[in-house]
Coordinates of N, CA and C and ligand atoms in Angstrom, one line a residue:
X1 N 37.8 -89.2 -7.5 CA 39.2 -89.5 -6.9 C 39.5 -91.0 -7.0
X2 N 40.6 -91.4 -7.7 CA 41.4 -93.0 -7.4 C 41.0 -93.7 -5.6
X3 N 41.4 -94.8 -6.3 CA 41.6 -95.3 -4.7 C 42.2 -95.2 -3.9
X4 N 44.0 -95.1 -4.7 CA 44.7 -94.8 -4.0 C 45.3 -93.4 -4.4
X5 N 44.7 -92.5 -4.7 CA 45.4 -91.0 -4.5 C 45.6 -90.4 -3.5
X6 N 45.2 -90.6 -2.2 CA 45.6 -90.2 -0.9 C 47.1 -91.0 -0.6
X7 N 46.6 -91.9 -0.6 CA 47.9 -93.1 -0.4 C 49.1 -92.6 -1.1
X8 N 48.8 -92.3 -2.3 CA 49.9 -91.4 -3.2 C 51.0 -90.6 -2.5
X9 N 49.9 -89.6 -2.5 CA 50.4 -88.2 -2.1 C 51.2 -88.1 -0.5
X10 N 50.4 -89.0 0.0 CA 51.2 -89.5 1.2 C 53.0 -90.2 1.2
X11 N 52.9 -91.1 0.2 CA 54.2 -91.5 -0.1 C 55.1 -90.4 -1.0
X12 N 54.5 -89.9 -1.8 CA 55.2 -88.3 -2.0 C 55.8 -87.8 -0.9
X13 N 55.3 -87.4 0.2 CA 55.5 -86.6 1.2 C 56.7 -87.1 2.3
X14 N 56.3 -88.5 2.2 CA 57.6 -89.1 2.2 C 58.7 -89.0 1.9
X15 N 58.6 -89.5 0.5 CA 59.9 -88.9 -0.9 C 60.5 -87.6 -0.3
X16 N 59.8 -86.4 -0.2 CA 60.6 -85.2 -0.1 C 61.0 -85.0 1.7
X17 N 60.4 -85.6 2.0 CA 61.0 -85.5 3.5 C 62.4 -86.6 3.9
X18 N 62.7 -87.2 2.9 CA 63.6 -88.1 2.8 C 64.8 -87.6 1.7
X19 N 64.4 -86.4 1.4 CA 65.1 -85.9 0.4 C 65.7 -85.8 -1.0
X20 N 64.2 -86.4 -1.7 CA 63.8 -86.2 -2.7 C 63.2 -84.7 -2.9
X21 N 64.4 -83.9 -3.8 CA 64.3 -82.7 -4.5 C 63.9 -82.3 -5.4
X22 N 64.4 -83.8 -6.7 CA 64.1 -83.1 -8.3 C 62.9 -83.1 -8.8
X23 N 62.0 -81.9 -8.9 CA 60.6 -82.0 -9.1 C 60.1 -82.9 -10.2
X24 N 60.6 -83.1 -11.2 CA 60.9 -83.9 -12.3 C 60.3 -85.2 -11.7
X25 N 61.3 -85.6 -10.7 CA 61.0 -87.1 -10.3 C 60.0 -87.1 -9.5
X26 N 59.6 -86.1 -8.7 CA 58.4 -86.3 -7.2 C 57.1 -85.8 -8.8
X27 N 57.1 -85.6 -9.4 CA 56.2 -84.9 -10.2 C 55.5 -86.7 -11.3
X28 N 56.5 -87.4 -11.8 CA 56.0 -88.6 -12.5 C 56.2 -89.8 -11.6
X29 N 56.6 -89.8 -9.8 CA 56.1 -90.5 -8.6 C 54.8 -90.5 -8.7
X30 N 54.2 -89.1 -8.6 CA 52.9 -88.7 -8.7 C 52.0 -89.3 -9.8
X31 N 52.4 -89.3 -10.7 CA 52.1 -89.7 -11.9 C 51.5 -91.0 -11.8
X32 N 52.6 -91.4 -12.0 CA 52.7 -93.3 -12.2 C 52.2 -94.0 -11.0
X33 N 50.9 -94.9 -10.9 CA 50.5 -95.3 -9.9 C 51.0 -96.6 -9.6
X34 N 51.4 -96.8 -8.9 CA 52.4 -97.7 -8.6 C 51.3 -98.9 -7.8
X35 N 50.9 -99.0 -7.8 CA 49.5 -100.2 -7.3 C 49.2 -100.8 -8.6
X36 N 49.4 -100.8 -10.0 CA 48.8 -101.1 -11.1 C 50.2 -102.5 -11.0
X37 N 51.6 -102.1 -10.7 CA 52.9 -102.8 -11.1 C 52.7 -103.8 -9.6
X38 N 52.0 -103.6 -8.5 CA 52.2 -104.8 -7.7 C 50.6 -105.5 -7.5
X39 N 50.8 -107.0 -7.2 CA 50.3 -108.2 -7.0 C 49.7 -107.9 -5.7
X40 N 48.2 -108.5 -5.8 CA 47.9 -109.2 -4.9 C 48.5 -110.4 -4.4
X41 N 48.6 -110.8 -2.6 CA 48.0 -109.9 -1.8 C 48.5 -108.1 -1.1
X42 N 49.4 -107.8 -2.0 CA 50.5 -106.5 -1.9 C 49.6 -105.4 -2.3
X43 N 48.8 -105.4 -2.9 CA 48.2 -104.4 -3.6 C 47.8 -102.9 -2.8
X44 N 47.2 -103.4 -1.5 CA 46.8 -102.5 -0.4 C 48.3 -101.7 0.2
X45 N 49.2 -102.6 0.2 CA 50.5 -101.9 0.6 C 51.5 -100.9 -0.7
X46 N 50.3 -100.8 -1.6 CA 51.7 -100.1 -2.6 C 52.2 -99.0 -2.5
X47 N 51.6 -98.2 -1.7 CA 52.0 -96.9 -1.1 C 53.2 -96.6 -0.1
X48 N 53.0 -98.3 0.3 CA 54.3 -98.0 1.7 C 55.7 -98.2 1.6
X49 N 56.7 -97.0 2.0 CA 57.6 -96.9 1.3 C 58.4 -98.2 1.6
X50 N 58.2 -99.4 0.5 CA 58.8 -100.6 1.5 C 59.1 -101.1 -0.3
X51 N 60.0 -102.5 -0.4 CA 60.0 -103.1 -1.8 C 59.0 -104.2 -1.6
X52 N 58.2 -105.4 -2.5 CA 57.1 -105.9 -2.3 C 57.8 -107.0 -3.3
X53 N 57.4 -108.0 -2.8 CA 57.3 -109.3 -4.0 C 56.8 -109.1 -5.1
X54 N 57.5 -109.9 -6.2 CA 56.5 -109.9 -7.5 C 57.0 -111.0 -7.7
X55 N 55.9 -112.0 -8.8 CA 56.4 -113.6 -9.2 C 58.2 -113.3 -9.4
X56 N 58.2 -114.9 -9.2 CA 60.1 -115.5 -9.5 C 60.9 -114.9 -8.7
X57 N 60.1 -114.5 -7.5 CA 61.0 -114.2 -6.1 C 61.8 -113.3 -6.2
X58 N 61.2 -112.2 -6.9 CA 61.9 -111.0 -7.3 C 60.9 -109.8 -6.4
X59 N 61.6 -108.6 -6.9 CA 60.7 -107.7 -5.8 C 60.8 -106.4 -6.4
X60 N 59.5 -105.7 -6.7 CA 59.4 -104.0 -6.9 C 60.2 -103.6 -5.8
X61 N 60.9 -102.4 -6.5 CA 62.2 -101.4 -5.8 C 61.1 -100.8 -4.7
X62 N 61.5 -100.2 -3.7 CA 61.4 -99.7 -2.5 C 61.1 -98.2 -3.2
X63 N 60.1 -97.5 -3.1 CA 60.0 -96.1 -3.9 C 60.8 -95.0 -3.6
X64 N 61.2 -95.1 -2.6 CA 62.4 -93.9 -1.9 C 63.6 -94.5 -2.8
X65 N 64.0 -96.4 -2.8 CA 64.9 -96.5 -3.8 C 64.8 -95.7 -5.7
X66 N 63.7 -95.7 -6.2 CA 63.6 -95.4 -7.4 C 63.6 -94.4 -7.7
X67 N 63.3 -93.7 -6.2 CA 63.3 -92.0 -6.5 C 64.9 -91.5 -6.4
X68 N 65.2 -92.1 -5.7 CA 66.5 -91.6 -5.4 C 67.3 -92.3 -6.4
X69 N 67.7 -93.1 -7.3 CA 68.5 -93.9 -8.4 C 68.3 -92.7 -9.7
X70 N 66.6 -92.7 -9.4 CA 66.2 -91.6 -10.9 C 67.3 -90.4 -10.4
X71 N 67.3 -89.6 -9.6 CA 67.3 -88.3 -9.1 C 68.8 -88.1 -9.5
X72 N 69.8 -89.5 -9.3 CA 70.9 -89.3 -9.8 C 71.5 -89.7 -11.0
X73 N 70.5 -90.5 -11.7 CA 70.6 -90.5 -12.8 C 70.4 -89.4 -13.8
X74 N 69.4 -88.6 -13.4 CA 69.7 -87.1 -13.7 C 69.0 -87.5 -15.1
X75 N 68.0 -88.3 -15.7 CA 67.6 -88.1 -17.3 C 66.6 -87.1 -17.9
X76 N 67.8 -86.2 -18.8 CA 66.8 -85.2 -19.7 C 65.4 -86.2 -20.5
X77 N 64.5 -84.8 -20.9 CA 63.9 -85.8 -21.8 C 64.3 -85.9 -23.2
X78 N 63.7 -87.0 -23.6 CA 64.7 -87.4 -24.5 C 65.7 -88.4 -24.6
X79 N 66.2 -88.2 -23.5 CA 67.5 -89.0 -23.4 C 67.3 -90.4 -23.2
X80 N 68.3 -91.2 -24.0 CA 68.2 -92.7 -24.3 C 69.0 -93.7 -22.8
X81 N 67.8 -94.4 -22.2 CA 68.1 -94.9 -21.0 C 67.9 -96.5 -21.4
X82 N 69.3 -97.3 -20.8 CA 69.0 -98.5 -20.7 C 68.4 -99.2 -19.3
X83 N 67.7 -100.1 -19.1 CA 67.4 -100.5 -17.3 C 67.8 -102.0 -17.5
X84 N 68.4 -102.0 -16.7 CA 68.6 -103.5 -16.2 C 68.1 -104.4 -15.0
X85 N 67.1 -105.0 -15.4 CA 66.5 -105.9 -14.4 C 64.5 -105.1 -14.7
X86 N 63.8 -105.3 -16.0 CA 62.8 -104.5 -15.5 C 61.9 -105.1 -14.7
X87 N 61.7 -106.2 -14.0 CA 60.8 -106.4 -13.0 C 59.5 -105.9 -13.4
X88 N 58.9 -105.6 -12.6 CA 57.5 -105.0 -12.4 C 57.3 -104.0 -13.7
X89 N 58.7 -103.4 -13.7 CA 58.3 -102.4 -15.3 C 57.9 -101.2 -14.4
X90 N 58.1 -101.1 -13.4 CA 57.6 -99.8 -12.5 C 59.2 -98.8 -12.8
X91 N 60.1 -99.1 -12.4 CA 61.1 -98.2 -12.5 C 61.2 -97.6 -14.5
X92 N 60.9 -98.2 -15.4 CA 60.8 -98.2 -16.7 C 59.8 -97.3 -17.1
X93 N 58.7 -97.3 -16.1 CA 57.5 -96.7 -16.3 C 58.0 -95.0 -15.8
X94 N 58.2 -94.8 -14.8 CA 58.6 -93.2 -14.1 C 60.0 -92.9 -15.5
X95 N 60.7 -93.9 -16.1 CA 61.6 -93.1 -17.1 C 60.8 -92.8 -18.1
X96 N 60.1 -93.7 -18.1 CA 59.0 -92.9 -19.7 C 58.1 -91.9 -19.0
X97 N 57.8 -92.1 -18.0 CA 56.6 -90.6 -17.9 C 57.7 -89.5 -17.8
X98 N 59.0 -89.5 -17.7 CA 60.1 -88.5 -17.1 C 60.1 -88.0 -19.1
X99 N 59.8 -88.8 -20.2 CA 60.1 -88.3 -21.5 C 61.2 -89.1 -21.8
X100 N 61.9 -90.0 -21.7 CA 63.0 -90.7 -21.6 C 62.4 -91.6 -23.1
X101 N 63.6 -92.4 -23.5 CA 63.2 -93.5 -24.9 C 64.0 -94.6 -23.7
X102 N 63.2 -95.5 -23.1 CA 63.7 -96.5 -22.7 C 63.8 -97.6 -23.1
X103 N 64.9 -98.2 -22.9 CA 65.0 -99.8 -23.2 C 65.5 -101.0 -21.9
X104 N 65.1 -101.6 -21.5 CA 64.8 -102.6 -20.9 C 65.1 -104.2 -20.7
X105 N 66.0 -104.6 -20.2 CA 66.2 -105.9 -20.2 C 65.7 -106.5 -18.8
X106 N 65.0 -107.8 -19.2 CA 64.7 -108.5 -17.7 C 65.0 -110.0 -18.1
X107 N 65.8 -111.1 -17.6 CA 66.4 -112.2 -17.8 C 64.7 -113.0 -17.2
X108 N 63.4 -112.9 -16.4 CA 62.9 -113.9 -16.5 C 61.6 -113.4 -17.2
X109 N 61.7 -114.3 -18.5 CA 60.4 -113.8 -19.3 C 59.1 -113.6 -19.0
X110 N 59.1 -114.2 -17.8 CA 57.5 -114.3 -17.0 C 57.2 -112.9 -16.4
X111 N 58.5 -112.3 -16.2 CA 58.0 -111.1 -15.4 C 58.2 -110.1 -17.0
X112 N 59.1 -110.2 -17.9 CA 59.0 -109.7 -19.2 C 57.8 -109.6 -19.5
X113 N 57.0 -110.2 -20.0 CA 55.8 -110.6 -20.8 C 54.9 -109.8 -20.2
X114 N 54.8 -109.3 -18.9 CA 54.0 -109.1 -17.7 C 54.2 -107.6 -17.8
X115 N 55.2 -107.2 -17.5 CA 55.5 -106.1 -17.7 C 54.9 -105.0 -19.3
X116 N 55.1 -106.2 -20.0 CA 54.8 -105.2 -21.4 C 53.6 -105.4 -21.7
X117 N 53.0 -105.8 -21.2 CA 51.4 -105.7 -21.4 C 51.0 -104.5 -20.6
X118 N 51.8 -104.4 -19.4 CA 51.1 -103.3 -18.8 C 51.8 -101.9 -19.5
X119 N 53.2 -102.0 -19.9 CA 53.9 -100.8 -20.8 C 52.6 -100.4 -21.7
X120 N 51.7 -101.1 -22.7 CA 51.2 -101.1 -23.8 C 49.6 -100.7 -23.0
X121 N 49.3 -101.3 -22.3 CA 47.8 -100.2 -21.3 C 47.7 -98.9 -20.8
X122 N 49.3 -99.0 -20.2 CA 49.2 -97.4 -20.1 C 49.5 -96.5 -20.9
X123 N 50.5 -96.9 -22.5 CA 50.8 -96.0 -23.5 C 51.9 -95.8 -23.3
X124 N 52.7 -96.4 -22.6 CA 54.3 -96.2 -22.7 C 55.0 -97.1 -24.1
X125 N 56.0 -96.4 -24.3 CA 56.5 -96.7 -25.4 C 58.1 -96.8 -24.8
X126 N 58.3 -98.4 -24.4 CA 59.2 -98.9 -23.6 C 59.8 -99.9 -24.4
X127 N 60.8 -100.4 -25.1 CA 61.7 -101.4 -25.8 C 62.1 -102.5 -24.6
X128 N 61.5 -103.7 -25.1 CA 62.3 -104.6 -24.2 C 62.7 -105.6 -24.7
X129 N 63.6 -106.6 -23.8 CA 64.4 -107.6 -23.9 C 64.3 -108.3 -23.1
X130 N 64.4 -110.0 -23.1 CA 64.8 -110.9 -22.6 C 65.9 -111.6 -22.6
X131 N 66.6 -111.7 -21.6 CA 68.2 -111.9 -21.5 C 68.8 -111.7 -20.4
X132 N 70.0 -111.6 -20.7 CA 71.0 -111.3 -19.4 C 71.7 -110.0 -19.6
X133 N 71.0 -108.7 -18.8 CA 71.5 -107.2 -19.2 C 72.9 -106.7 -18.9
X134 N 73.3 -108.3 -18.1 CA 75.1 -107.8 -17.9 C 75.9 -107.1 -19.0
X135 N 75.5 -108.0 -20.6 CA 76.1 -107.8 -21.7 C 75.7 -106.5 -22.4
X136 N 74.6 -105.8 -21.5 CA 73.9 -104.6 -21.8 C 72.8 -104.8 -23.5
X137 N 72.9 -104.0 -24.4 CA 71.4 -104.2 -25.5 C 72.6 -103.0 -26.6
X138 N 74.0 -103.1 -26.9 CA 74.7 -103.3 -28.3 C 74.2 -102.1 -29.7
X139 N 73.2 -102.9 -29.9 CA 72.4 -102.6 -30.8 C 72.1 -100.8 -30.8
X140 N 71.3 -100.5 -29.7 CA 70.6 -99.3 -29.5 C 72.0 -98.4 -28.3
X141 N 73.5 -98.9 -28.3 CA 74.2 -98.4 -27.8 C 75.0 -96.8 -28.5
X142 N 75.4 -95.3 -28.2 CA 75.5 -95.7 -26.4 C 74.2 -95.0 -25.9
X143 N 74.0 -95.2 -24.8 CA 73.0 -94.8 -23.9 C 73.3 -93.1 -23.0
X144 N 72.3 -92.3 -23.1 CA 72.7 -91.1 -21.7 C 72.8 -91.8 -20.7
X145 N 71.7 -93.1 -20.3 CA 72.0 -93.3 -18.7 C 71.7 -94.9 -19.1
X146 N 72.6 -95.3 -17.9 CA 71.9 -97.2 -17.8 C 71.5 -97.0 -16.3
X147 N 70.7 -97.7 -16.0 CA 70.4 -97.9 -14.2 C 70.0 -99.4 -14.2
X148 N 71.1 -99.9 -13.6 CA 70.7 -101.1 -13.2 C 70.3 -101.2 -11.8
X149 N 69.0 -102.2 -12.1 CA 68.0 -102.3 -10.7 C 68.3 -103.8 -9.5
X150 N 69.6 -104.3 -10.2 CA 70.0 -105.9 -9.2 C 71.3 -105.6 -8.7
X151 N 71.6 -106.1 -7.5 CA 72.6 -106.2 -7.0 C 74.2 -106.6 -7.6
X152 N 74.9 -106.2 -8.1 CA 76.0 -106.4 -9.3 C 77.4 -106.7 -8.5
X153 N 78.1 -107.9 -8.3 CA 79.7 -108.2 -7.4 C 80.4 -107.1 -8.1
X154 N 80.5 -106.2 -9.4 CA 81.1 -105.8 -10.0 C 80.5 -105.0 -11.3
X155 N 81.7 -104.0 -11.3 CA 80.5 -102.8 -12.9 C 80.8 -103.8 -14.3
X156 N 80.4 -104.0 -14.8 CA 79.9 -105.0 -15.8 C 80.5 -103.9 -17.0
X157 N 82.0 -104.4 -17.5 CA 82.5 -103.4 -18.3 C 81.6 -103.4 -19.6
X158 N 80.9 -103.8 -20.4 CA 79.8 -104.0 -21.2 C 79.3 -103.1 -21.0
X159 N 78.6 -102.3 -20.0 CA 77.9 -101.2 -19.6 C 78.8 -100.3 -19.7
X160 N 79.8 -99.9 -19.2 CA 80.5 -98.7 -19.2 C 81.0 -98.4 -20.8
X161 N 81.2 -99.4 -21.6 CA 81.5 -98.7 -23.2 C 80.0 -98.8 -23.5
X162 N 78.9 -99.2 -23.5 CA 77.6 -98.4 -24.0 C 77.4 -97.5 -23.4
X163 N 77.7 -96.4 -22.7 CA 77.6 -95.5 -22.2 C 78.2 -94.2 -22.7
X164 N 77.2 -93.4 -23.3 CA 78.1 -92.2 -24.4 C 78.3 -91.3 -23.3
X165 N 79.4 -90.5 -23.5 CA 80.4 -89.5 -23.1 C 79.2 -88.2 -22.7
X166 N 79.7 -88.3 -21.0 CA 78.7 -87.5 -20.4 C 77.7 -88.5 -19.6
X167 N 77.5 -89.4 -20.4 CA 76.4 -90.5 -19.9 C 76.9 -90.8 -18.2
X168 N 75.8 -91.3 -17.7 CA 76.2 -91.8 -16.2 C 75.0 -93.0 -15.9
X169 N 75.8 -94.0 -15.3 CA 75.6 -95.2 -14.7 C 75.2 -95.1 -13.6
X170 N 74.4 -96.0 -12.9 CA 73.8 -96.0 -11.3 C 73.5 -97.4 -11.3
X171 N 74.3 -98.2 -10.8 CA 74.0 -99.4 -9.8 C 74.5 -99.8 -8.7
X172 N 73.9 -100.5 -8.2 CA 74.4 -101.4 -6.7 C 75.4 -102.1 -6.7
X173 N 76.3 -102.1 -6.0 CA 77.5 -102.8 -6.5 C 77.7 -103.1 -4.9
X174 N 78.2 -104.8 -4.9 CA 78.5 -105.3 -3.1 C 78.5 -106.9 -3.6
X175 N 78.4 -107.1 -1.6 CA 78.3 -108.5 -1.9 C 76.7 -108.6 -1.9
X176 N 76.1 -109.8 -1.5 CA 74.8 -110.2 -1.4 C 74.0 -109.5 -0.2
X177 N 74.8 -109.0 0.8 CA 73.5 -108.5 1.9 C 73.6 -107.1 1.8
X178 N 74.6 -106.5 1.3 CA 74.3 -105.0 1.4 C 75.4 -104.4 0.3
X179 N 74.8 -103.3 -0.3 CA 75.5 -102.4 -1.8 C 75.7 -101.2 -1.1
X180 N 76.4 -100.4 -2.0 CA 76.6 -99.1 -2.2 C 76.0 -98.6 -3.8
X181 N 75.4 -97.7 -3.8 CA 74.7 -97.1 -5.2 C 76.0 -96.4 -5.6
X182 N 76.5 -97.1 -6.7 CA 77.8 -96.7 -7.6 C 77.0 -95.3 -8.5
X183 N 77.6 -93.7 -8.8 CA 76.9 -93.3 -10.0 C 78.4 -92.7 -10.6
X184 N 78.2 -93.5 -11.6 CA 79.3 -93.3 -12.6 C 79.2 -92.3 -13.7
X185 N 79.8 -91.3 -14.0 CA 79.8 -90.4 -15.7 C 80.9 -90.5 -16.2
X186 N 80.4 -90.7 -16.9 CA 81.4 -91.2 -18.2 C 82.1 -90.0 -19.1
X187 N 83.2 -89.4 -18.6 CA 84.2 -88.2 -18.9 C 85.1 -88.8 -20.2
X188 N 85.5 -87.9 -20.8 CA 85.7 -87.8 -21.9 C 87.4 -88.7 -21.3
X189 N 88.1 -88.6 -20.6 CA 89.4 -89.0 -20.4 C 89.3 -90.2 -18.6
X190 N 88.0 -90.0 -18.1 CA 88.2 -91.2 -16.8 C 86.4 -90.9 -16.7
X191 N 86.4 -92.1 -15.3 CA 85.1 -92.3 -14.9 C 85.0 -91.3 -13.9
X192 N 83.9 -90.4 -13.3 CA 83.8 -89.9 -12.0 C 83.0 -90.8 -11.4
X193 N 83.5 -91.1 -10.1 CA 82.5 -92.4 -9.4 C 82.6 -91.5 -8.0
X194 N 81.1 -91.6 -7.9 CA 80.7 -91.3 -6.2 C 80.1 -92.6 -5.7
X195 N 79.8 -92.8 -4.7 CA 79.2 -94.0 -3.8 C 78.2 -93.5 -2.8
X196 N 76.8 -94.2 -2.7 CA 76.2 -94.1 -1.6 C 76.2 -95.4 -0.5
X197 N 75.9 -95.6 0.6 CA 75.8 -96.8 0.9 C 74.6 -97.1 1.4
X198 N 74.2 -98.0 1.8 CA 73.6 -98.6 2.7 C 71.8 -99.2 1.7
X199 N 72.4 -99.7 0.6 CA 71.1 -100.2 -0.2 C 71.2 -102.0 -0.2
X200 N 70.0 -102.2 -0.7 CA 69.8 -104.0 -0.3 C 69.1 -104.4 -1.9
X201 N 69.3 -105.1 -2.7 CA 68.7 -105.5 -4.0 C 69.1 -107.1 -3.9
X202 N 68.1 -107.3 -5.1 CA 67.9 -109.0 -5.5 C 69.3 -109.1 -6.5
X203 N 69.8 -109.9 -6.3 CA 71.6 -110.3 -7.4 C 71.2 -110.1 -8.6
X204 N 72.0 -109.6 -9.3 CA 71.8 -109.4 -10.8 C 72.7 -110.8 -11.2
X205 N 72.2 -111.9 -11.7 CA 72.8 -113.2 -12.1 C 72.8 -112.9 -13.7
X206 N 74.3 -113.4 -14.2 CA 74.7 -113.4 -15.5 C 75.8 -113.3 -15.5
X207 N 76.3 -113.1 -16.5 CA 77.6 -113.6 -17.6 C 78.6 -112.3 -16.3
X208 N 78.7 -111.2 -16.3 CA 79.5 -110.6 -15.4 C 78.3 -109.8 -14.3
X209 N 77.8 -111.1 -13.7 CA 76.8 -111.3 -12.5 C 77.2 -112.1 -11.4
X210 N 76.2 -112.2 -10.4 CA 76.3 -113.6 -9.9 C 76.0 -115.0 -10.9
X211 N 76.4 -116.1 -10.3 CA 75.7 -117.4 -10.6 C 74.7 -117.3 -10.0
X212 N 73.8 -118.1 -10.6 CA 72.4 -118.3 -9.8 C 71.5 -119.0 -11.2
X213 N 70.0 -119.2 -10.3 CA 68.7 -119.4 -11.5 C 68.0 -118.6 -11.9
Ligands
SAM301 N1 63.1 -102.2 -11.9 C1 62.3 -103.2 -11.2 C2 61.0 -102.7 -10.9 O1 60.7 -101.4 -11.0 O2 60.1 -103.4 -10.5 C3 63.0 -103.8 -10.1 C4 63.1 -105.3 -10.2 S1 64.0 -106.3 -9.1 C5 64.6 -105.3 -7.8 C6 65.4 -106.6 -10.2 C7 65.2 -107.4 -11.4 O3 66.4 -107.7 -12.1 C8 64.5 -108.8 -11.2 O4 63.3 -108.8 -11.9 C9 65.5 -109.8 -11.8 O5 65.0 -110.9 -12.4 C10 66.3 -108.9 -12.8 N2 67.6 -109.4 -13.1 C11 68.6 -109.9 -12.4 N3 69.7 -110.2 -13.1 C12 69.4 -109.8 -14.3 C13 70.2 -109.8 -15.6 N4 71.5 -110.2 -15.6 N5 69.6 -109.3 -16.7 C14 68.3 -108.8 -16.6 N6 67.6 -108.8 -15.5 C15 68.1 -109.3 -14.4

């Protein structure tokens, strides 16, 4: 037995008592050990449902956050997902064990570089970028799903035309102390937008971001 497989299963139990339903997602929670994506001295805490520092004063999502972002993002396998903001590479990681072809942007290369080493130890086959994912990744557009993981003043119209018909969006949209989780699908004639509230993330800085460093 792991070290932390109790710890796991425990934060699982969490998940669903918080109302995480789609087995899908409580199934590659389980999966993906989420103690590999956080730093010492955090390492002992990665089980607790809490978000955790990682270098450049950024921070691994809160796991009830990632469970619940996935769960409405709703990705088949298969289906082509952009993420914005990969940090830790933890939220990137549960889309690839979900079967997803992900692609990835993180604006600070230290936590980039970091991330894809660990993509390539565990066997994920994860596309990334360094940049500013406001302007979204063009190239490999449109996407079933984008989930952006930073706090956004506003939906970054960039994202909403890489988004193919049917596709749906999920990010945080507010000012700096507190969001609502926007999930957008993208209908053939308008957007359907629902709102959740009451989420907290690090600013997504860029071109239709905040300012910031
Ligand atoms: N998905 C991450 C994980 O699983 O660890 C969460 C990372 S943290 C909450 C959000 C990340 O978004 C930070 O690493 C931050 O540097 C990044 N970020 C902020 N603005 C960005 C932008 N315009 N483009 C790309 N990454 C951005």
């Amino acid at each position: 037995m792991g070290r932390f497989d109790q710890e796991r299963r425990e934060m699982i139990g969490v998940l669903k008592e918080k109302g995480i339903t789609d087995e899908r997602v409580v199934q590659a929670m389980a999966n993906v050990e989420r103690h590999v994506f956080v730093n010492e001295p955090f390492v002992n805490r990665s089980y607790e449902d809490t978000a955790l520092p990682i270098e450049k004063s950024q921070t691994i999502s809160q796991p009830y956050t990632v469970a619940f972002m996935t769960q409405e993002l709703d990705p088949q396998p298969g289906a082509k997902i952009l993420e914005i903001g990969t940090g830790s590479g933890y939220q990137a990681a549960i889309l690839a064990e979900m079967g997803c072809r992900v692609f990835t942007i993180e604006r600070h290369m230290e936590l980039l570089l970091e991330a894809r080493k660990l993509f390539e130890r565990l066997g994920y086959r994860v596309a990334t970028r360094g940049g500013d994912g406001t302007v979204g990744w063009s190239e490999f557009a449109p996407y079933d799903g984008i989930i952006v993981t930073a706090a956004a003043p506003e939906v970054p119209d960039a994202l909403v035309k890489q988004l193919s018909e049917g596709g749906r969006l999920v990010i945080p949209v507010g000012d700096l102390d507190s969001q609502s989780l926007r999930v957008m699908t993208k209908l053939e004639d308008r957007l359907e937008i629902k709102e959740v509230r009451g989420f907290k993330f690090v600013p997504l800085i860029g071109k239709q971001g905040w300012n910031g460093k």
